[in-house]
PDB file of C-alpha atoms in Angstrom:
ATOM      1  CA  ASP A   1       5.990 -13.876   9.855  1.00  0.00           C
ATOM      2  CA  VAL A   2       7.308 -11.663   7.086  1.00  0.00           C
ATOM      3  CA  LYS A   3       9.331  -8.728   8.292  1.00  0.00           C
ATOM      4  CA  VAL A   4       9.899  -5.672   6.122  1.00  0.00           C
ATOM      5  CA  THR A   5      12.209  -3.211   7.839  1.00  0.00           C
ATOM      6  CA  GLN A   6      12.680   0.396   6.823  1.00  0.00           C
ATOM      7  CA  SER A   7      15.843   1.838   8.301  1.00  0.00           C
ATOM      8  CA  SER A   8      14.433   5.189   9.413  1.00  0.00           C
ATOM      9  CA  ARG A   9      11.020   6.135  10.833  1.00  0.00           C
ATOM     10  CA  TYR A  10      11.632   9.875  10.462  1.00  0.00           C
ATOM     11  CA  LEU A  11      14.028  11.844   8.279  1.00  0.00           C
ATOM     12  CA  VAL A  12      14.513  15.584   7.846  1.00  0.00           C
ATOM     13  CA  LYS A  13      16.569  16.706   4.858  1.00  0.00           C
ATOM     14  CA  ARG A  14      17.322  19.965   3.108  1.00  0.00           C
ATOM     15  CA  THR A  15      16.343  20.850  -0.438  1.00  0.00           C
ATOM     16  CA  GLY A  16      18.971  19.623  -2.879  1.00  0.00           C
ATOM     17  CA  GLU A  17      20.359  16.884  -0.641  1.00  0.00           C
ATOM     18  CA  LYS A  18      20.751  13.321  -1.894  1.00  0.00           C
ATOM     19  CA  VAL A  19      18.562  11.031   0.204  1.00  0.00           C
ATOM     20  CA  PHE A  20      18.680   7.260   0.588  1.00  0.00           C
ATOM     21  CA  LEU A  21      15.740   5.294   1.987  1.00  0.00           C
ATOM     22  CA  GLU A  22      16.611   1.703   2.794  1.00  0.00           C
ATOM     23  CA  CYS A  23      14.349  -1.332   2.985  1.00  0.00           C
ATOM     24  CA  VAL A  24      15.185  -4.917   3.913  1.00  0.00           C
ATOM     25  CA  GLN A  25      12.937  -8.003   3.889  1.00  0.00           C
ATOM     26  CA  ASP A  26      13.695 -11.360   5.465  1.00  0.00           C
ATOM     27  CA  MET A  27      11.467 -13.760   3.507  1.00  0.00           C
ATOM     28  CA  ASP A  28      13.397 -14.168   0.247  1.00  0.00           C
ATOM     29  CA  HIS A  29      10.644 -12.393  -1.694  1.00  0.00           C
ATOM     30  CA  GLU A  30      11.553 -11.630  -5.274  1.00  0.00           C
ATOM     31  CA  ASN A  31       9.232  -8.602  -5.573  1.00  0.00           C
ATOM     32  CA  MET A  32       9.886  -5.334  -3.762  1.00  0.00           C
ATOM     33  CA  PHE A  33       8.079  -2.014  -4.072  1.00  0.00           C
ATOM     34  CA  TRP A  34       8.315   1.626  -3.049  1.00  0.00           C
ATOM     35  CA  TYR A  35       5.150   3.663  -2.553  1.00  0.00           C
ATOM     36  CA  ARG A  36       4.513   7.158  -1.305  1.00  0.00           C
ATOM     37  CA  GLN A  37       1.434   7.945   0.761  1.00  0.00           C
ATOM     38  CA  ASP A  38      -0.163  11.374   0.771  1.00  0.00           C
ATOM     39  CA  PRO A  39      -3.493  12.403   2.370  1.00  0.00           C
ATOM     40  CA  GLY A  40      -6.392  11.962  -0.028  1.00  0.00           C
ATOM     41  CA  LEU A  41      -4.216  10.289  -2.657  1.00  0.00           C
ATOM     42  CA  GLY A  42      -3.772   6.838  -1.174  1.00  0.00           C
ATOM     43  CA  LEU A  43      -0.652   4.867  -2.039  1.00  0.00           C
ATOM     44  CA  ARG A  44       1.089   5.624  -5.305  1.00  0.00           C
ATOM     45  CA  LEU A  45       3.715   3.313  -6.771  1.00  0.00           C
ATOM     46  CA  ILE A  46       7.112   4.886  -7.418  1.00  0.00           C
ATOM     47  CA  TYR A  47       9.239   1.924  -8.514  1.00  0.00           C
ATOM     48  CA  PHE A  48       9.235  -1.822  -8.150  1.00  0.00           C
ATOM     49  CA  SER A  49      11.676  -4.656  -8.701  1.00  0.00           C
ATOM     50  CA  TYR A  50      11.024  -8.312  -9.421  1.00  0.00           C
ATOM     51  CA  ASP A  51      14.592  -9.526  -9.233  1.00  0.00           C
ATOM     52  CA  VAL A  52      18.087  -8.462  -8.280  1.00  0.00           C
ATOM     53  CA  LYS A  53      19.326  -5.613 -10.487  1.00  0.00           C
ATOM     54  CA  MET A  54      15.899  -5.378 -12.160  1.00  0.00           C
ATOM     55  CA  LYS A  55      13.672  -2.346 -11.776  1.00  0.00           C
ATOM     56  CA  GLU A  56      10.527  -0.980 -13.347  1.00  0.00           C
ATOM     57  CA  LYS A  57       8.927   2.428 -13.143  1.00  0.00           C
ATOM     58  CA  GLY A  58       5.645   2.751 -11.334  1.00  0.00           C
ATOM     59  CA  ASP A  59       3.136   5.553 -11.705  1.00  0.00           C
ATOM     60  CA  ILE A  60       5.237   8.426 -10.294  1.00  0.00           C
ATOM     61  CA  PRO A  61       8.959   7.693 -10.846  1.00  0.00           C
ATOM     62  CA  GLU A  62      10.045  11.268 -11.627  1.00  0.00           C
ATOM     63  CA  GLY A  63      12.647  12.568  -9.202  1.00  0.00           C
ATOM     64  CA  TYR A  64      13.427   9.086  -7.854  1.00  0.00           C
ATOM     65  CA  SER A  65      15.713   6.181  -8.640  1.00  0.00           C
ATOM     66  CA  VAL A  66      16.166   2.771  -7.039  1.00  0.00           C
ATOM     67  CA  SER A  67      18.846   0.177  -6.450  1.00  0.00           C
ATOM     68  CA  ARG A  68      18.509  -3.573  -5.917  1.00  0.00           C
ATOM     69  CA  GLU A  69      21.989  -5.076  -5.549  1.00  0.00           C
ATOM     70  CA  LYS A  70      20.863  -7.860  -3.225  1.00  0.00           C
ATOM     71  CA  LYS A  71      17.572  -9.745  -3.148  1.00  0.00           C
ATOM     72  CA  GLU A  72      16.692  -8.680   0.381  1.00  0.00           C
ATOM     73  CA  ARG A  73      17.431  -4.976   0.003  1.00  0.00           C
ATOM     74  CA  PHE A  74      15.696  -2.310  -2.072  1.00  0.00           C
ATOM     75  CA  SER A  75      16.838   1.305  -1.832  1.00  0.00           C
ATOM     76  CA  LEU A  76      14.960   4.413  -2.903  1.00  0.00           C
ATOM     77  CA  ILE A  77      17.129   7.371  -3.897  1.00  0.00           C
ATOM     78  CA  LEU A  78      16.161  11.008  -4.159  1.00  0.00           C
ATOM     79  CA  GLU A  79      19.011  12.510  -6.218  1.00  0.00           C
ATOM     80  CA  SER A  80      18.159  16.097  -5.255  1.00  0.00           C
ATOM     81  CA  ALA A  81      15.404  16.319  -2.673  1.00  0.00           C
ATOM     82  CA  SER A  82      12.653  18.867  -3.191  1.00  0.00           C
ATOM     83  CA  THR A  83       9.910  20.072  -0.858  1.00  0.00           C
ATOM     84  CA  ASN A  84       7.217  18.316  -2.913  1.00  0.00           C
ATOM     85  CA  GLN A  85       8.873  15.033  -1.981  1.00  0.00           C
ATOM     86  CA  THR A  86       7.868  15.522   1.656  1.00  0.00           C
ATOM     87  CA  SER A  87       5.739  12.450   2.259  1.00  0.00           C
ATOM     88  CA  MET A  88       5.369   9.065   3.933  1.00  0.00           C
ATOM     89  CA  TYR A  89       7.328   6.404   2.042  1.00  0.00           C
ATOM     90  CA  LEU A  90       6.294   2.773   2.305  1.00  0.00           C
ATOM     91  CA  CYS A  91       8.321  -0.234   1.225  1.00  0.00           C
ATOM     92  CA  ALA A  92       6.638  -3.572   0.504  1.00  0.00           C
ATOM     93  CA  SER A  93       7.591  -7.043  -0.648  1.00  0.00           C
ATOM     94  CA  SER A  94       5.745 -10.056  -2.037  1.00  0.00           C
ATOM     95  CA  PHE A  95       6.235 -13.586  -3.282  1.00  0.00           C
ATOM     96  CA  MET A  96       4.982 -14.211  -6.832  1.00  0.00           C
ATOM     97  CA  ASN A  97       1.454 -12.700  -7.054  1.00  0.00           C
ATOM     98  CA  SER A  98       0.700 -12.988  -3.328  1.00  0.00           C
ATOM     99  CA  PRO A  99      -0.445  -9.885  -1.372  1.00  0.00           C
ATOM    100  CA  LEU A 100       2.074  -7.252  -0.358  1.00  0.00           C
ATOM    101  CA  HIS A 101       3.699  -7.057   3.073  1.00  0.00           C
ATOM    102  CA  PHE A 102       4.519  -3.499   4.115  1.00  0.00           C
ATOM    103  CA  GLY A 103       7.146  -1.914   6.323  1.00  0.00           C
ATOM    104  CA  ASN A 104       6.211   0.706   8.916  1.00  0.00           C
ATOM    105  CA  GLY A 105       7.099   3.619   6.695  1.00  0.00           C
ATOM    106  CA  THR A 106       9.583   6.480   6.646  1.00  0.00           C
ATOM    107  CA  ARG A 107       8.192   9.952   7.123  1.00  0.00           C
ATOM    108  CA  LEU A 108      10.437  12.275   5.117  1.00  0.00           C
ATOM    109  CA  THR A 109      10.367  16.039   5.525  1.00  0.00           C
ATOM    110  CA  VAL A 110      12.300  18.169   3.040  1.00  0.00           C
ATOM    111  CA  THR A 111      12.844  21.759   4.172  1.00  0.00           C
TER     112      THR A 111
ATOM    113  CA  GLY B   1      -2.597   4.399 -14.236  1.00  0.00           C
ATOM    114  CA  GLN B   2      -5.943   2.958 -13.261  1.00  0.00           C
ATOM    115  CA  GLN B   3      -8.119   4.714 -10.734  1.00  0.00           C
ATOM    116  CA  LEU B   4     -10.028   3.350  -7.796  1.00  0.00           C
ATOM    117  CA  ASN B   5     -12.766   5.406  -6.175  1.00  0.00           C
ATOM    118  CA  GLN B   6     -13.000   4.616  -2.483  1.00  0.00           C
ATOM    119  CA  SER B   7     -15.776   5.971  -0.300  1.00  0.00           C
ATOM    120  CA  PRO B   8     -16.407   7.386   2.117  1.00  0.00           C
ATOM    121  CA  GLN B   9     -13.203   9.362   2.682  1.00  0.00           C
ATOM    122  CA  SER B  10     -13.843   9.442   6.419  1.00  0.00           C
ATOM    123  CA  MET B  11     -16.346   8.104   8.937  1.00  0.00           C
ATOM    124  CA  PHE B  12     -17.135   8.920  12.531  1.00  0.00           C
ATOM    125  CA  ILE B  13     -19.161   6.202  14.224  1.00  0.00           C
ATOM    126  CA  GLN B  14     -20.221   5.169  17.710  1.00  0.00           C
ATOM    127  CA  GLU B  15     -18.692   2.081  19.263  1.00  0.00           C
ATOM    128  CA  GLY B  16     -20.929  -0.908  18.506  1.00  0.00           C
ATOM    129  CA  GLU B  17     -22.165   0.405  15.157  1.00  0.00           C
ATOM    130  CA  ASP B  18     -21.639  -1.397  11.865  1.00  0.00           C
ATOM    131  CA  VAL B  19     -19.472   0.163   9.143  1.00  0.00           C
ATOM    132  CA  SER B  20     -19.522  -0.176   5.385  1.00  0.00           C
ATOM    133  CA  MET B  21     -17.066   1.143   2.803  1.00  0.00           C
ATOM    134  CA  ASN B  22     -16.601   0.397  -0.868  1.00  0.00           C
ATOM    135  CA  CYS B  23     -14.386   0.784  -3.900  1.00  0.00           C
ATOM    136  CA  THR B  24     -15.348   1.088  -7.537  1.00  0.00           C
ATOM    137  CA  SER B  25     -13.331   1.115 -10.723  1.00  0.00           C
ATOM    138  CA  SER B  26     -13.990   1.794 -14.383  1.00  0.00           C
ATOM    139  CA  SER B  27     -11.943  -1.277 -15.310  1.00  0.00           C
ATOM    140  CA  ILE B  28     -11.951  -4.866 -14.123  1.00  0.00           C
ATOM    141  CA  PHE B  29      -9.690  -6.437 -11.554  1.00  0.00           C
ATOM    142  CA  ASN B  30      -8.905 -10.097 -10.936  1.00  0.00           C
ATOM    143  CA  THR B  31      -7.989  -9.626  -7.269  1.00  0.00           C
ATOM    144  CA  TRP B  32      -9.316  -7.293  -4.601  1.00  0.00           C
ATOM    145  CA  LEU B  33      -7.477  -6.710  -1.348  1.00  0.00           C
ATOM    146  CA  TRP B  34      -8.403  -4.809   1.803  1.00  0.00           C
ATOM    147  CA  TYR B  35      -5.686  -3.385   4.059  1.00  0.00           C
ATOM    148  CA  LYS B  36      -5.807  -1.543   7.372  1.00  0.00           C
ATOM    149  CA  GLN B  37      -3.214   0.993   8.489  1.00  0.00           C
ATOM    150  CA  ASP B  38      -2.934   1.779  12.192  1.00  0.00           C
ATOM    151  CA  PRO B  39      -1.499   5.183  13.122  1.00  0.00           C
ATOM    152  CA  GLY B  40       2.284   5.193  12.666  1.00  0.00           C
ATOM    153  CA  GLU B  41       2.351   1.739  11.068  1.00  0.00           C
ATOM    154  CA  GLY B  42       2.373   0.253   7.590  1.00  0.00           C
ATOM    155  CA  PRO B  43      -0.775  -1.251   6.022  1.00  0.00           C
ATOM    156  CA  VAL B  44      -1.631  -4.802   7.051  1.00  0.00           C
ATOM    157  CA  LEU B  45      -3.657  -7.190   4.899  1.00  0.00           C
ATOM    158  CA  LEU B  46      -7.171  -7.901   6.215  1.00  0.00           C
ATOM    159  CA  ILE B  47      -8.892  -9.841   3.449  1.00  0.00           C
ATOM    160  CA  ALA B  48      -7.989 -11.058  -0.056  1.00  0.00           C
ATOM    161  CA  LEU B  49     -10.612 -11.830  -2.708  1.00  0.00           C
ATOM    162  CA  TYR B  50      -9.777 -13.790  -5.858  1.00  0.00           C
ATOM    163  CA  LYS B  51     -13.065 -14.621  -7.566  1.00  0.00           C
ATOM    164  CA  ALA B  52     -16.007 -12.536  -8.781  1.00  0.00           C
ATOM    165  CA  GLY B  53     -18.918 -12.904  -6.354  1.00  0.00           C
ATOM    166  CA  GLU B  54     -16.686 -14.193  -3.564  1.00  0.00           C
ATOM    167  CA  LEU B  55     -17.794 -13.284  -0.046  1.00  0.00           C
ATOM    168  CA  THR B  56     -15.142 -13.717   2.648  1.00  0.00           C
ATOM    169  CA  SER B  57     -15.187 -13.112   6.393  1.00  0.00           C
ATOM    170  CA  ASN B  58     -12.395 -12.540   8.881  1.00  0.00           C
ATOM    171  CA  GLY B  59     -13.876 -12.203  12.355  1.00  0.00           C
ATOM    172  CA  ARG B  60     -16.077  -9.107  12.384  1.00  0.00           C
ATOM    173  CA  LEU B  61     -14.957  -8.175   8.873  1.00  0.00           C
ATOM    174  CA  THR B  62     -16.735  -9.239   5.696  1.00  0.00           C
ATOM    175  CA  ALA B  63     -15.685  -8.330   2.171  1.00  0.00           C
ATOM    176  CA  GLN B  64     -17.125  -9.103  -1.239  1.00  0.00           C
ATOM    177  CA  PHE B  65     -15.702  -9.170  -4.757  1.00  0.00           C
ATOM    178  CA  GLY B  66     -18.364  -7.622  -7.015  1.00  0.00           C
ATOM    179  CA  ILE B  67     -19.897  -9.703  -9.798  1.00  0.00           C
ATOM    180  CA  THR B  68     -18.874  -7.131 -12.413  1.00  0.00           C
ATOM    181  CA  ARG B  69     -15.256  -7.339 -11.129  1.00  0.00           C
ATOM    182  CA  LYS B  70     -15.283  -3.548 -10.907  1.00  0.00           C
ATOM    183  CA  ASP B  71     -16.163  -3.114  -7.255  1.00  0.00           C
ATOM    184  CA  SER B  72     -15.713  -4.438  -3.743  1.00  0.00           C
ATOM    185  CA  PHE B  73     -17.064  -3.602  -0.306  1.00  0.00           C
ATOM    186  CA  LEU B  74     -15.857  -4.096   3.249  1.00  0.00           C
ATOM    187  CA  ASN B  75     -18.194  -4.316   6.242  1.00  0.00           C
ATOM    188  CA  ILE B  76     -17.165  -4.166   9.884  1.00  0.00           C
ATOM    189  CA  SER B  77     -19.752  -5.284  12.413  1.00  0.00           C
ATOM    190  CA  ALA B  78     -20.038  -4.114  16.020  1.00  0.00           C
ATOM    191  CA  SER B  79     -17.117  -1.665  15.812  1.00  0.00           C
ATOM    192  CA  ILE B  80     -14.656  -1.332  18.704  1.00  0.00           C
ATOM    193  CA  PRO B  81     -12.087   1.385  19.495  1.00  0.00           C
ATOM    194  CA  SER B  82      -9.173  -0.602  17.984  1.00  0.00           C
ATOM    195  CA  ASP B  83     -10.914  -0.505  14.589  1.00  0.00           C
ATOM    196  CA  VAL B  84      -9.653   3.079  14.274  1.00  0.00           C
ATOM    197  CA  GLY B  85      -7.328   3.543  11.334  1.00  0.00           C
ATOM    198  CA  ILE B  86      -7.206   3.992   7.582  1.00  0.00           C
ATOM    199  CA  TYR B  87      -8.705   1.267   5.413  1.00  0.00           C
ATOM    200  CA  PHE B  88      -7.439   0.836   1.846  1.00  0.00           C
ATOM    201  CA  CYS B  89      -8.814  -1.213  -0.978  1.00  0.00           C
ATOM    202  CA  ALA B  90      -6.429  -2.401  -3.680  1.00  0.00           C
ATOM    203  CA  GLY B  91      -7.045  -4.051  -7.012  1.00  0.00           C
ATOM    204  CA  GLN B  92      -4.824  -6.182  -9.210  1.00  0.00           C
ATOM    205  CA  SER B  93      -5.395  -5.818 -12.932  1.00  0.00           C
ATOM    206  CA  PRO B  94      -5.484  -8.803 -15.314  1.00  0.00           C
ATOM    207  CA  PHE B  95      -3.518  -6.640 -17.758  1.00  0.00           C
ATOM    208  CA  GLY B  96      -0.017  -5.248 -17.529  1.00  0.00           C
ATOM    209  CA  SER B  97       2.272  -6.342 -14.728  1.00  0.00           C
ATOM    210  CA  ALA B  98       0.521  -8.793 -12.420  1.00  0.00           C
ATOM    211  CA  ARG B  99       2.708  -7.526  -9.589  1.00  0.00           C
ATOM    212  CA  GLN B 100       1.239  -4.027  -9.633  1.00  0.00           C
ATOM    213  CA  LEU B 101      -1.620  -3.001  -7.409  1.00  0.00           C
ATOM    214  CA  THR B 102      -3.823   0.064  -7.675  1.00  0.00           C
ATOM    215  CA  PHE B 103      -4.834   1.504  -4.302  1.00  0.00           C
ATOM    216  CA  GLY B 104      -7.880   3.505  -3.306  1.00  0.00           C
ATOM    217  CA  SER B 105      -7.406   6.795  -1.483  1.00  0.00           C
ATOM    218  CA  GLY B 106      -8.396   5.288   1.865  1.00  0.00           C
ATOM    219  CA  THR B 107     -11.236   5.557   4.386  1.00  0.00           C
ATOM    220  CA  GLN B 108     -10.279   7.136   7.707  1.00  0.00           C
ATOM    221  CA  LEU B 109     -12.369   5.477  10.435  1.00  0.00           C
ATOM    222  CA  THR B 110     -12.874   7.049  13.850  1.00  0.00           C
ATOM    223  CA  VAL B 111     -14.763   5.110  16.537  1.00  0.00           C
ATOM    224  CA  LEU B 112     -16.252   7.222  19.312  1.00  0.00           C
ATOM    225  CA  PRO B 113     -16.734   5.664  22.751  1.00  0.00           C
TER     226      PRO B 113
END
């Protein structure tokens, strides 16, 4: 079974802090994704990566960056956290065009 | 990006009742997916549909890929308490990056005993 692991379930950070959200998958998937989930808005794609050191912007990349130094790990970075980035963040991975496998999410609160 | 309209936003049903939810889009998709998210967990794939008109079942769940390729529905028969959660549809466009999915806003299902 595919396992997508997000390092933190809950995070509380202060406005202006630099925040790292980490995601690791164990199935050698080339595609990895970061989404944020907000009530009434569904899942919105922030960034995705289809290979090591490759990244592409999703629908809402502003205020975020990503890093993919190794195939199994995809990090989401908030350079200067703001309160409107309080949300549930979901990492996912996939092989080729197969359906996504999601992690359990990181609930981030920025105060 | 593309938009998916998912309805209803929420449902309260009695245990044993059947449930139906659907997603529509103004543009075509070549894949429709249905996910379920339990409280505190990430979404889990329920059903994948790859061909227009396709009707697929998974236990008490049945989903269909609309003939126009712009819609899909999910039915749950004889609901039970563990059906509680948020159900998301997702579509994969034949244009742009094949790796990108567009998600609906979700249907929050509550099953009353």
